[in-house]
Amino acid sequence: EIPSNVNRTYEVNICAVTNNPQRKHSLMSQTLSVLTTPPTNSSQPTYYTSTSSSHSQKPLNRNITRSIPVQIESMNEDKLHLDWTAFIPMIDIAAYYVHYTCLNNGEVQTLRVSKRNRHAVIQDLRAGFTYTIMVVAVDVDSEIVYSSEKNTVQMSPPPNAPIVAIRERTHDHVTLEWRPAPSYGELAIVGY
């Protein structure tokens, strides 16, 4: 646990240290960028209903509870599948929008989804980065009429490469051995 201040970006590296002071420390880990955000307040957020440069802002009417249940499945280290097929709108929907924000660099993206679809695939995400994802539904007047909860997902990076060595070499075969690659997040090593 590292103390931090609100609305700051930190870069964190970690190295392994042994109990032998004569030994060197390990190499530094890859840099993890951490963006701290203020605590959630009760003020009404604004969501954009268009991907054009001239966004029209329509705040969600908080007087009516209308929630879209979204299931998120990781497809690989840079792709997510979102599914809200269990959602049945009670009023006519013009389109769905998937809003996703990278917490590591603050980049915000919006994906428009046809009203005929209740699923989407978000591509080109960055392995090891954390994203918040929200699905909203808009009516023909571009007003948000349904919204999902904001979900936070960390993309799993691929495992490190195993360290390979030759154990035995003869005229008719070579035997290799390696240290297993560590796994990350939901990923588990199942073979080489």
C-alpha angles and dihedrals in degrees: 000000000000123000113239142174127238120264095015133123118225130187114212130194126179131199131185119246125196129212089247111088090200091065123084122242119255122262115280118267121244112284115268114204113212122194113196117210131198119259114276112268130196095250115122114259122222121228125195118236097196137052093213122106092252099065118193108215118219116172119217114255102243092191090080121055108221114159131183112209108220127191116201123201126182111231096184139321094299106027135068130190116214120196129186099159089130088067116097113186117220093206133042113283122207096192146329125240126202111207116194130176127194106225091199097062105008094242112157123204134181126202120195115217124193117249088241091065127067097184137060142184118224110205138186095039117156120253112244093017125119123231136187113216131194133173121210131182122214130198128224090279089057091247118143108246101165132029137181126222115269107261124201119212131177114208112229115235118224114264122268118264114268118248107244129201136171111250098180135004125188135160092273106031147019123214116208130196131187143182110247119257112244116245125229133216112321093351119103125187108246101168149344 
